[in-house]
Every structure is written in C-alpha cells, then in structure tokens.
JSON list of C-alpha atoms in Angstrom, two decimals:
[
{"chain": "A", "resi": 202, "resn": "MET", "atom": "CA", "xyz": [176.33, 217.84, -47.75]},
{"chain": "A", "resi": 203, "resn": "ASN", "atom": "CA", "xyz": [178.08, 221.14, -46.83]},
{"chain": "A", "resi": 204, "resn": "LEU", "atom": "CA", "xyz": [180.79, 222.73, -49.56]},
{"chain": "A", "resi": 205, "resn": "TYR", "atom": "CA", "xyz": [182.59, 224.25, -47.83]},
{"chain": "A", "resi": 206, "resn": "LEU", "atom": "CA", "xyz": [185.00, 226.87, -50.59]},
{"chain": "A", "resi": 207, "resn": "LEU", "atom": "CA", "xyz": [188.15, 228.14, -49.94]},
{"chain": "A", "resi": 208, "resn": "ARG", "atom": "CA", "xyz": [190.25, 230.27, -52.27]},
{"chain": "A", "resi": 209, "resn": "HIS", "atom": "CA", "xyz": [193.63, 229.67, -51.45]},
{"chain": "A", "resi": 210, "resn": "ALA", "atom": "CA", "xyz": [195.39, 232.60, -49.07]},
{"chain": "A", "resi": 211, "resn": "HIS", "atom": "CA", "xyz": [197.99, 234.55, -50.83]},
{"chain": "A", "resi": 212, "resn": "ALA", "atom": "CA", "xyz": [201.30, 233.54, -51.57]},
{"chain": "A", "resi": 213, "resn": "LEU", "atom": "CA", "xyz": [204.52, 234.96, -53.15]},
{"chain": "A", "resi": 214, "resn": "ALA", "atom": "CA", "xyz": [204.46, 235.76, -57.05]},
{"chain": "A", "resi": 215, "resn": "ILE", "atom": "CA", "xyz": [207.22, 234.20, -59.62]},
{"chain": "A", "resi": 216, "resn": "GLY", "atom": "CA", "xyz": [209.85, 235.71, -59.26]},
{"chain": "A", "resi": 217, "resn": "GLU", "atom": "CA", "xyz": [210.13, 236.05, -56.09]},
{"chain": "A", "resi": 218, "resn": "GLN", "atom": "CA", "xyz": [212.86, 234.63, -53.48]},
{"chain": "A", "resi": 219, "resn": "GLY", "atom": "CA", "xyz": [213.24, 231.83, -56.62]},
{"chain": "A", "resi": 220, "resn": "ILE", "atom": "CA", "xyz": [209.97, 230.78, -57.46]},
{"chain": "A", "resi": 221, "resn": "GLN", "atom": "CA", "xyz": [210.08, 230.30, -61.63]},
{"chain": "A", "resi": 222, "resn": "THR", "atom": "CA", "xyz": [206.03, 228.37, -61.77]},
{"chain": "A", "resi": 223, "resn": "ASP", "atom": "CA", "xyz": [203.06, 229.08, -60.84]},
{"chain": "A", "resi": 224, "resn": "GLU", "atom": "CA", "xyz": [202.59, 225.90, -59.21]},
{"chain": "A", "resi": 225, "resn": "ALA", "atom": "CA", "xyz": [205.06, 226.35, -56.97]},
{"chain": "A", "resi": 226, "resn": "ARG", "atom": "CA", "xyz": [203.80, 229.35, -55.63]},
{"chain": "A", "resi": 227, "resn": "PRO", "atom": "CA", "xyz": [204.09, 228.99, -51.39]},
{"chain": "A", "resi": 228, "resn": "LEU", "atom": "CA", "xyz": [201.97, 230.91, -48.87]},
{"chain": "A", "resi": 229, "resn": "SER", "atom": "CA", "xyz": [203.34, 234.28, -48.08]},
{"chain": "A", "resi": 230, "resn": "ASP", "atom": "CA", "xyz": [203.76, 234.86, -44.54]},
{"chain": "A", "resi": 231, "resn": "GLU", "atom": "CA", "xyz": [200.38, 237.26, -45.12]},
{"chain": "A", "resi": 232, "resn": "GLY", "atom": "CA", "xyz": [198.73, 234.07, -46.84]},
{"chain": "A", "resi": 233, "resn": "ARG", "atom": "CA", "xyz": [199.15, 232.02, -43.41]},
{"chain": "A", "resi": 234, "resn": "GLN", "atom": "CA", "xyz": [198.23, 234.82, -41.42]},
{"chain": "A", "resi": 235, "resn": "GLN", "atom": "CA", "xyz": [195.01, 234.70, -43.61]},
{"chain": "A", "resi": 236, "resn": "MET", "atom": "CA", "xyz": [194.92, 231.25, -42.16]},
{"chain": "A", "resi": 237, "resn": "GLU", "atom": "CA", "xyz": [195.19, 231.28, -38.46]},
{"chain": "A", "resi": 238, "resn": "LEU", "atom": "CA", "xyz": [191.86, 233.60, -39.02]},
{"chain": "A", "resi": 239, "resn": "VAL", "atom": "CA", "xyz": [189.82, 231.14, -41.06]},
{"chain": "A", "resi": 240, "resn": "GLY", "atom": "CA", "xyz": [190.53, 228.03, -39.06]},
{"chain": "A", "resi": 241, "resn": "ASP", "atom": "CA", "xyz": [189.34, 229.94, -36.15]},
{"chain": "A", "resi": 242, "resn": "ALA", "atom": "CA", "xyz": [186.36, 231.13, -37.46]},
{"chain": "A", "resi": 243, "resn": "VAL", "atom": "CA", "xyz": [186.40, 227.52, -38.44]},
{"chain": "A", "resi": 244, "resn": "LYS", "atom": "CA", "xyz": [186.28, 226.67, -34.84]},
{"chain": "A", "resi": 245, "resn": "ARG", "atom": "CA", "xyz": [184.16, 228.63, -33.48]},
{"chain": "A", "resi": 246, "resn": "LEU", "atom": "CA", "xyz": [181.64, 228.45, -36.56]},
{"chain": "A", "resi": 247, "resn": "GLY", "atom": "CA", "xyz": [182.04, 224.78, -34.45]},
{"chain": "A", "resi": 248, "resn": "LEU", "atom": "CA", "xyz": [182.22, 223.18, -38.28]},
{"chain": "A", "resi": 249, "resn": "LYS", "atom": "CA", "xyz": [183.22, 219.10, -38.18]},
{"chain": "A", "resi": 250, "resn": "ILE", "atom": "CA", "xyz": [185.19, 219.43, -41.50]},
{"chain": "A", "resi": 251, "resn": "ASP", "atom": "CA", "xyz": [185.02, 215.15, -42.18]},
{"chain": "A", "resi": 252, "resn": "LEU", "atom": "CA", "xyz": [187.16, 215.84, -45.16]},
{"chain": "A", "resi": 253, "resn": "LEU", "atom": "CA", "xyz": [189.45, 218.30, -47.55]},
{"chain": "A", "resi": 254, "resn": "LEU", "atom": "CA", "xyz": [189.79, 218.21, -51.13]},
{"chain": "A", "resi": 255, "resn": "SER", "atom": "CA", "xyz": [193.14, 220.67, -51.99]},
{"chain": "A", "resi": 256, "resn": "SER", "atom": "CA", "xyz": [194.40, 221.43, -55.83]},
{"chain": "A", "resi": 257, "resn": "PRO", "atom": "CA", "xyz": [197.88, 220.37, -56.20]},
{"chain": "A", "resi": 258, "resn": "LEU", "atom": "CA", "xyz": [199.45, 223.73, -56.40]},
{"chain": "A", "resi": 259, "resn": "ARG", "atom": "CA", "xyz": [201.88, 224.56, -54.00]},
{"chain": "A", "resi": 260, "resn": "ARG", "atom": "CA", "xyz": [199.29, 226.89, -51.99]},
{"chain": "A", "resi": 261, "resn": "ALA", "atom": "CA", "xyz": [196.52, 225.68, -52.11]},
{"chain": "A", "resi": 262, "resn": "MET", "atom": "CA", "xyz": [197.45, 221.87, -50.13]},
{"chain": "A", "resi": 263, "resn": "GLU", "atom": "CA", "xyz": [199.66, 225.07, -48.03]},
{"chain": "A", "resi": 264, "resn": "SER", "atom": "CA", "xyz": [196.62, 226.92, -47.64]},
{"chain": "A", "resi": 265, "resn": "ALA", "atom": "CA", "xyz": [194.59, 223.11, -46.38]},
{"chain": "A", "resi": 266, "resn": "GLN", "atom": "CA", "xyz": [197.31, 222.00, -44.54]},
{"chain": "A", "resi": 267, "resn": "GLU", "atom": "CA", "xyz": [197.37, 225.17, -42.29]},
{"chain": "A", "resi": 268, "resn": "LEU", "atom": "CA", "xyz": [193.44, 225.03, -42.13]},
{"chain": "A", "resi": 269, "resn": "CYS", "atom": "CA", "xyz": [193.88, 221.41, -40.71]},
{"chain": "A", "resi": 270, "resn": "ARG", "atom": "CA", "xyz": [196.76, 221.59, -38.89]},
{"chain": "A", "resi": 271, "resn": "ARG", "atom": "CA", "xyz": [194.46, 224.61, -36.82]},
{"chain": "A", "resi": 272, "resn": "LEU", "atom": "CA", "xyz": [191.77, 222.20, -36.37]},
{"chain": "A", "resi": 273, "resn": "GLY", "atom": "CA", "xyz": [193.90, 219.87, -35.37]},
{"chain": "A", "resi": 274, "resn": "LEU", "atom": "CA", "xyz": [192.96, 216.83, -38.37]},
{"chain": "A", "resi": 275, "resn": "SER", "atom": "CA", "xyz": [195.05, 213.96, -39.42]},
{"chain": "A", "resi": 276, "resn": "GLY", "atom": "CA", "xyz": [196.78, 213.82, -42.89]},
{"chain": "A", "resi": 277, "resn": "THR", "atom": "CA", "xyz": [193.70, 211.92, -43.86]},
{"chain": "A", "resi": 278, "resn": "ALA", "atom": "CA", "xyz": [191.57, 214.18, -43.64]},
{"chain": "A", "resi": 279, "resn": "LEU", "atom": "CA", "xyz": [193.44, 215.93, -46.64]},
{"chain": "A", "resi": 280, "resn": "MET", "atom": "CA", "xyz": [193.88, 214.76, -49.73]},
{"chain": "A", "resi": 281, "resn": "THR", "atom": "CA", "xyz": [194.82, 216.43, -53.34]},
{"chain": "A", "resi": 282, "resn": "CYS", "atom": "CA", "xyz": [191.97, 216.53, -55.95]},
{"chain": "A", "resi": 283, "resn": "ASP", "atom": "CA", "xyz": [193.64, 217.32, -59.73]},
{"chain": "A", "resi": 284, "resn": "GLN", "atom": "CA", "xyz": [189.83, 218.35, -60.78]},
{"chain": "A", "resi": 285, "resn": "LEU", "atom": "CA", "xyz": [189.83, 221.85, -58.26]},
{"chain": "A", "resi": 286, "resn": "GLU", "atom": "CA", "xyz": [193.49, 222.81, -60.27]},
{"chain": "A", "resi": 287, "resn": "PRO", "atom": "CA", "xyz": [193.30, 225.70, -62.32]},
{"chain": "A", "resi": 288, "resn": "GLY", "atom": "CA", "xyz": [190.44, 224.73, -65.16]},
{"chain": "A", "resi": 289, "resn": "GLY", "atom": "CA", "xyz": [189.81, 220.97, -64.05]},
{"chain": "A", "resi": 290, "resn": "SER", "atom": "CA", "xyz": [186.74, 218.94, -65.16]},
{"chain": "A", "resi": 291, "resn": "LEU", "atom": "CA", "xyz": [183.77, 220.40, -63.49]},
{"chain": "A", "resi": 292, "resn": "LYS", "atom": "CA", "xyz": [182.23, 216.42, -64.42]},
{"chain": "A", "resi": 293, "resn": "LYS", "atom": "CA", "xyz": [184.65, 214.55, -62.36]},
{"chain": "A", "resi": 294, "resn": "LEU", "atom": "CA", "xyz": [184.72, 216.73, -59.58]},
{"chain": "A", "resi": 295, "resn": "MET", "atom": "CA", "xyz": [180.65, 216.27, -58.99]},
{"chain": "A", "resi": 296, "resn": "LYS", "atom": "CA", "xyz": [181.47, 212.42, -58.99]},
{"chain": "A", "resi": 297, "resn": "ARG", "atom": "CA", "xyz": [184.50, 212.88, -56.25]},
{"chain": "A", "resi": 298, "resn": "LEU", "atom": "CA", "xyz": [182.23, 214.57, -54.30]},
{"chain": "A", "resi": 299, "resn": "ARG", "atom": "CA", "xyz": [178.89, 212.27, -55.24]},
{"chain": "A", "resi": 300, "resn": "SER", "atom": "CA", "xyz": [181.42, 208.86, -54.12]},
{"chain": "A", "resi": 301, "resn": "LEU", "atom": "CA", "xyz": [182.56, 210.72, -50.76]},
{"chain": "A", "resi": 302, "resn": "GLU", "atom": "CA", "xyz": [180.82, 209.60, -47.57]},
{"chain": "A", "resi": 303, "resn": "ALA", "atom": "CA", "xyz": [181.65, 212.86, -46.39]},
{"chain": "A", "resi": 304, "resn": "ASN", "atom": "CA", "xyz": [179.02, 215.35, -45.01]},
{"chain": "A", "resi": 305, "resn": "GLU", "atom": "CA", "xyz": [181.39, 218.42, -44.74]},
{"chain": "A", "resi": 306, "resn": "VAL", "atom": "CA", "xyz": [184.09, 218.75, -47.47]},
{"chain": "A", "resi": 307, "resn": "VAL", "atom": "CA", "xyz": [186.33, 221.78, -47.67]},
{"chain": "A", "resi": 308, "resn": "LEU", "atom": "CA", "xyz": [187.53, 222.60, -51.40]},
{"chain": "A", "resi": 309, "resn": "VAL", "atom": "CA", "xyz": [190.82, 224.45, -51.55]},
{"chain": "A", "resi": 310, "resn": "GLY", "atom": "CA", "xyz": [191.12, 226.35, -55.56]},
{"chain": "A", "resi": 311, "resn": "HIS", "atom": "CA", "xyz": [191.43, 228.56, -57.35]},
{"chain": "A", "resi": 312, "resn": "THR", "atom": "CA", "xyz": [190.05, 231.90, -59.44]},
{"chain": "A", "resi": 313, "resn": "PRO", "atom": "CA", "xyz": [187.77, 231.42, -61.84]},
{"chain": "A", "resi": 314, "resn": "ASP", "atom": "CA", "xyz": [186.95, 228.53, -60.99]},
{"chain": "A", "resi": 315, "resn": "LEU", "atom": "CA", "xyz": [185.63, 228.02, -57.21]},
{"chain": "A", "resi": 316, "resn": "PRO", "atom": "CA", "xyz": [183.25, 231.32, -57.49]},
{"chain": "A", "resi": 317, "resn": "TRP", "atom": "CA", "xyz": [181.75, 229.48, -61.61]},
{"chain": "A", "resi": 318, "resn": "LEU", "atom": "CA", "xyz": [181.84, 226.02, -59.18]},
{"chain": "A", "resi": 319, "resn": "ALA", "atom": "CA", "xyz": [179.76, 228.83, -56.31]},
{"chain": "A", "resi": 320, "resn": "ALA", "atom": "CA", "xyz": [176.66, 229.68, -58.98]},
{"chain": "A", "resi": 321, "resn": "TRP", "atom": "CA", "xyz": [176.70, 226.41, -60.83]},
{"chain": "A", "resi": 322, "resn": "LEU", "atom": "CA", "xyz": [175.98, 224.81, -57.81]},
{"chain": "A", "resi": 323, "resn": "ILE", "atom": "CA", "xyz": [173.25, 227.21, -56.65]},
{"chain": "A", "resi": 324, "resn": "GLY", "atom": "CA", "xyz": [171.64, 227.78, -60.63]},
{"chain": "A", "resi": 325, "resn": "SER", "atom": "CA", "xyz": [173.66, 229.61, -62.93]},
{"chain": "A", "resi": 326, "resn": "LYS", "atom": "CA", "xyz": [177.49, 229.95, -63.83]},
{"chain": "A", "resi": 327, "resn": "ARG", "atom": "CA", "xyz": [176.21, 233.67, -64.68]},
{"chain": "A", "resi": 328, "resn": "THR", "atom": "CA", "xyz": [175.84, 234.41, -61.11]},
{"chain": "A", "resi": 329, "resn": "GLU", "atom": "CA", "xyz": [178.30, 236.14, -59.19]},
{"chain": "A", "resi": 330, "resn": "VAL", "atom": "CA", "xyz": [179.93, 235.29, -56.08]},
{"chain": "A", "resi": 331, "resn": "GLU", "atom": "CA", "xyz": [182.47, 236.40, -55.56]},
{"chain": "A", "resi": 332, "resn": "ILE", "atom": "CA", "xyz": [185.69, 234.74, -53.35]},
{"chain": "A", "resi": 333, "resn": "ALA", "atom": "CA", "xyz": [188.75, 236.18, -51.85]},
{"chain": "A", "resi": 334, "resn": "LYS", "atom": "CA", "xyz": [191.91, 234.73, -51.14]},
{"chain": "A", "resi": 335, "resn": "ALA", "atom": "CA", "xyz": [191.66, 233.58, -48.28]},
{"chain": "A", "resi": 336, "resn": "GLY", "atom": "CA", "xyz": [188.07, 233.92, -48.31]},
{"chain": "A", "resi": 337, "resn": "LEU", "atom": "CA", "xyz": [185.26, 231.08, -47.33]},
{"chain": "A", "resi": 338, "resn": "ALA", "atom": "CA", "xyz": [182.02, 229.81, -48.82]},
{"chain": "A", "resi": 339, "resn": "CYS", "atom": "CA", "xyz": [179.58, 227.16, -47.63]},
{"chain": "A", "resi": 340, "resn": "ILE", "atom": "CA", "xyz": [177.02, 225.85, -49.74]},
{"chain": "A", "resi": 341, "resn": "ARG", "atom": "CA", "xyz": [174.77, 223.34, -49.15]},
{"chain": "A", "resi": 342, "resn": "CYS", "atom": "CA", "xyz": [173.65, 220.79, -50.97]},
{"chain": "A", "resi": 343, "resn": "ASP", "atom": "CA", "xyz": [170.67, 218.81, -49.82]},
{"chain": "A", "resi": 344, "resn": "ALA", "atom": "CA", "xyz": [170.29, 216.38, -52.50]},
{"chain": "A", "resi": 345, "resn": "PRO", "atom": "CA", "xyz": [173.83, 214.67, -54.25]},
{"chain": "A", "resi": 346, "resn": "PRO", "atom": "CA", "xyz": [175.74, 218.22, -55.79]},
{"chain": "A", "resi": 347, "resn": "ARG", "atom": "CA", "xyz": [174.64, 219.25, -59.69]},
{"chain": "A", "resi": 348, "resn": "LYS", "atom": "CA", "xyz": [173.80, 221.84, -60.45]},
{"chain": "A", "resi": 349, "resn": "GLY", "atom": "CA", "xyz": [171.40, 224.40, -58.67]},
{"chain": "A", "resi": 350, "resn": "VAL", "atom": "CA", "xyz": [170.46, 221.36, -56.08]},
{"chain": "A", "resi": 351, "resn": "GLY", "atom": "CA", "xyz": [172.66, 224.01, -54.03]},
{"chain": "A", "resi": 352, "resn": "ALA", "atom": "CA", "xyz": [172.05, 227.38, -51.70]},
{"chain": "A", "resi": 353, "resn": "LEU", "atom": "CA", "xyz": [174.55, 230.53, -50.73]},
{"chain": "A", "resi": 354, "resn": "VAL", "atom": "CA", "xyz": [174.20, 229.77, -46.64]},
{"chain": "A", "resi": 355, "resn": "TRP", "atom": "CA", "xyz": [177.25, 232.29, -45.81]},
{"chain": "A", "resi": 356, "resn": "LEU", "atom": "CA", "xyz": [179.97, 234.22, -47.17]},
{"chain": "A", "resi": 357, "resn": "LEU", "atom": "CA", "xyz": [183.94, 234.97, -44.67]},
{"chain": "A", "resi": 358, "resn": "THR", "atom": "CA", "xyz": [185.52, 237.38, -46.66]},
{"chain": "A", "resi": 359, "resn": "PRO", "atom": "CA", "xyz": [189.63, 238.48, -44.73]},
{"chain": "A", "resi": 360, "resn": "GLU", "atom": "CA", "xyz": [188.03, 241.81, -44.77]},
{"chain": "A", "resi": 361, "resn": "LEU", "atom": "CA", "xyz": [184.55, 240.06, -41.80]},
{"chain": "A", "resi": 362, "resn": "LEU", "atom": "CA", "xyz": [188.11, 237.02, -40.32]},
{"chain": "A", "resi": 363, "resn": "ARG", "atom": "CA", "xyz": [190.05, 240.24, -39.09]},
{"chain": "A", "resi": 364, "resn": "ALA", "atom": "CA", "xyz": [187.15, 242.02, -37.90]},
{"chain": "A", "resi": 365, "resn": "LEU", "atom": "CA", "xyz": [185.66, 239.74, -36.11]},
{"chain": "A", "resi": 366, "resn": "LYS", "atom": "CA", "xyz": [189.21, 238.61, -34.03]},
{"chain": "A", "resi": 367, "resn": "PRO", "atom": "CA", "xyz": [189.17, 237.48, -30.87]},
{"chain": "A", "resi": 368, "resn": "VAL", "atom": "CA", "xyz": [190.88, 240.57, -29.26]}
]
C-alpha cells in the first residue's frame, strides 16, 4: 500500500471573514492555488489514487475535494475519517487502513499528527518528517500499515511544487 500524506493547504485564520472556529476555517485563495499545484504534480507523476480519507475539518475536506476535482475522481473516492482530525486515534486509523481494499490512499490531515504518523510508519516518532501546508509525502508500506513497516519514498514541498510547475 502506498500512503500519500497530504497536509491541508493554506486556510483563512479565525476572525477573517467572520470565521469563528478552527473547524470552520476554509481554504484561502492561496490554498486553492496550492492544491492546483498538488493536483498537477500528482497527474504528472502518474499516480492512480484509489481513495482519499480526510479529516472532517473544513480546510482538510476542501483540500481533498480540490484534489479530487483536479484528478477527475468521483465523489465516492473521498471519505471523511475522524481519526485524521487533530488528536485522532492512531490505533483506530491503522485499523481502518488495514480494512481497506485500496492500494493508493491519500490521507488529508493536519500537523503535528501527519508528521508523527509519517515518523511512526517509518520507524519512530522521534524521526522528524516536516510536511508543510500543501506538502505531500509518499510512504510505501510493503506490509499492512503499522509501526516501522513504511519507507519514505519522496516528499514534495510547496516550494518544490512551484519550481516544477510547467511553464
């Protein structure tokens, strides 16, 4: 199974445009542009995404929806995953991942949870994997996902995505 860890794109701050809660923060224009770059990169890499699991927070769901739209994926390819919201249960997330019949799965979530998940999958929570907003990491798991079975294959930063954008 290949797991693609996508940190949500840039979102508006609490207080902007009447936003009152962290959960309600939508993507900003910058965030939508970031997701355009992510979608283009995923297409150029030739990735065939089977499923997207997203945190229920608005900015993560909007990031996942933008990616689905850019890739031409149907709405059934996107599912809400409560375990990806900040502080979600790693044990329950692993159980859910092991129950999937999918090989290419995008997990859309937040920091510090996604970097911790990446580190845990490749061996230790003490490992540091920095995933910026709209950053995308590929972790290959040659066994059902659990601690230490993953290998970090690549990590795309927003800066690298901008630099690689076709002219």
